[in-house]
Amino acid sequence: MLEIKFVRQNLPAVQKALAARGAVVDIETFKNADARRREVLLEIEELRHRRNVVSDRIAEMKKAGENAQKLVEEMREVSGKVKMLDRTLAENEDIINNIILEIPNLPHASVPGGRDETDNPVLKQEGSLPQFDFDPLPHWTLGKNLGILDFERAAKIAGARFPLYFGAGARLERALINFMLEVHTGGHGYTEVLPPFAVNRQSMTNTGQLPKFEEDLFKLEGWEYFLIPTAEVPVTNIHQDEILDENQLPIYYTACTPCFRSEAGSYGKDTRGLIRQHQFNKVELVKFVLPESSYAELESLLSNAENILKRLQLPYQVVTLCTGDLGFSAAKTYDIEVWMPAQGVYREISSCSNFEGFQARRANIRFRRKGKKGTELVHTLNGSGLAVGRTVAAILENCQQSDGSVRLPEALRPYMGNMERIEP
RNA sequence: GGAGAGGUGGCCGAGCGGCUGAAGGCCCUGCUCUCGAAAAGCAGUAUCCUGUCAAAAACGGGAUCGUGGGUUCGAAUCCCACCCUCUCCGCCA
């Protein structure tokens, strides 16, 4: 959410920035409702002031034993008027709120212009692509051959786009989770968190999933709860409505949670394998930082996520999302894309974003500077460190051998009981 | 599911129709004292909206005692609904 005052004072700039994203906002309605709101507010405050003054007078008169009936009647009228105006005020505030909640964040000045993902510039490429003297198999075939992935049975249990792992596959997923969490809580300095996997409407609104993207979420029938699409939601909301001390910042959290996504609108896309599932595990990194350091924190967040791929020796590239591909709440985002040899493409495995004050304003997360009056919004950031299912897919494809086995990255072996390879 | 208790500022906690944006304490900040620190003393210390203003500061106004309604000239205080927390009983992992 942008600040109302800011939108009011910078309408042209806001419109221009939103056009770069391809977002359309009803600025006219906003302007009218905003003007009307302030007009009504002024009137209400004047009436209330009068009522406050006269009410005190009535109290005095009553104490002195005087008759205040005339004033009482007059104030009865004033109160009725206030009540009516209150309704008008609320109506206009609703209009403003509905619009402002649907305005995406403004892209940071360093974000490259562009229309969609094809315009995302590659920032760097790391690791060397594996060379095969055979045709590398897609991970779903490898998984089936190895007896560790079973999408047919998963479909029986739940439906399409649900995972079912067996044996070394299930263990690989668990090993990756432990490996990632150990790396982040160790050298990277994150505190591990295990949050709720369902959240309320307010939390979803705070991080920006609602009100615009409700169709992407799983909602529990008969409950005002949503399954989380990412740990970003519960973890960012840990500090909602809090005023933090400057010296508490920065705060780093990491959490592994299942993520649930309806994937509405992606029918027919990535229908095979672990790439696009209704349920997947993800290790998430979340930061609460001082505004002046948030872009440096974005760089270190990115390198924390990259570190996992480096230690797993998986080749990847980093792209900067262009204005047209930027997510709703983000001011700047880097995507890390891992090499998938069977398809010969890089696939997103992590997304690292700086939201600046956008989520903090919605979630009301502020801090106080030492010796200074007032509060400021913290800046929030998050990134995947990493999506676990896709990491499994990447390991299977990149580390496959001609005999159909998969040679495990060395960093992972301690978490797999020193297993060196997964064999049929 | 049944019975009860409670939600007040950064924290603890008093208040239970007007004199309360809220006693008292703690934390924090500044000053005094001290070579310095501690202790002690003094002072300050909520947030949001809004007006004057180019802006900041300052000053004025309004709102906020879980949330939303209601009663009243006037509500932290009375009424209703909802949310949340805690205790006991039952049930269940």
PDB file of C-alpha atoms in Angstrom, chain A residues 21 40 48 62 235 265 284 291 366 400 402:
ATOM      1  CA  ARG A  21       4.018  -1.983 -14.633  1.00  0.00           C
ATOM      2  CA  VAL A  40     -16.566  15.983   5.392  1.00  0.00           C
ATOM      3  CA  ARG A  48     -17.347  17.485  17.439  1.00  0.00           C
ATOM      4  CA  LYS A  62     -25.413  20.683  36.205  1.00  0.00           C
ATOM      5  CA  VAL A 235       6.367 -14.712   8.998  1.00  0.00           C
ATOM      6  CA  GLY A 265      -4.931 -19.604 -14.869  1.00  0.00           C
ATOM      7  CA  GLU A 284      11.794 -18.822   3.074  1.00  0.00           C
ATOM      8  CA  PRO A 291      14.945   1.777   5.349  1.00  0.00           C
ATOM      9  CA  ARG A 366       7.089   0.452  12.543  1.00  0.00           C
ATOM     10  CA  GLN A 400      21.754 -37.947 -13.346  1.00  0.00           C
ATOM     11  CA  SER A 402      24.111 -42.726 -17.708  1.00  0.00           C
TER      12      SER A 402
END
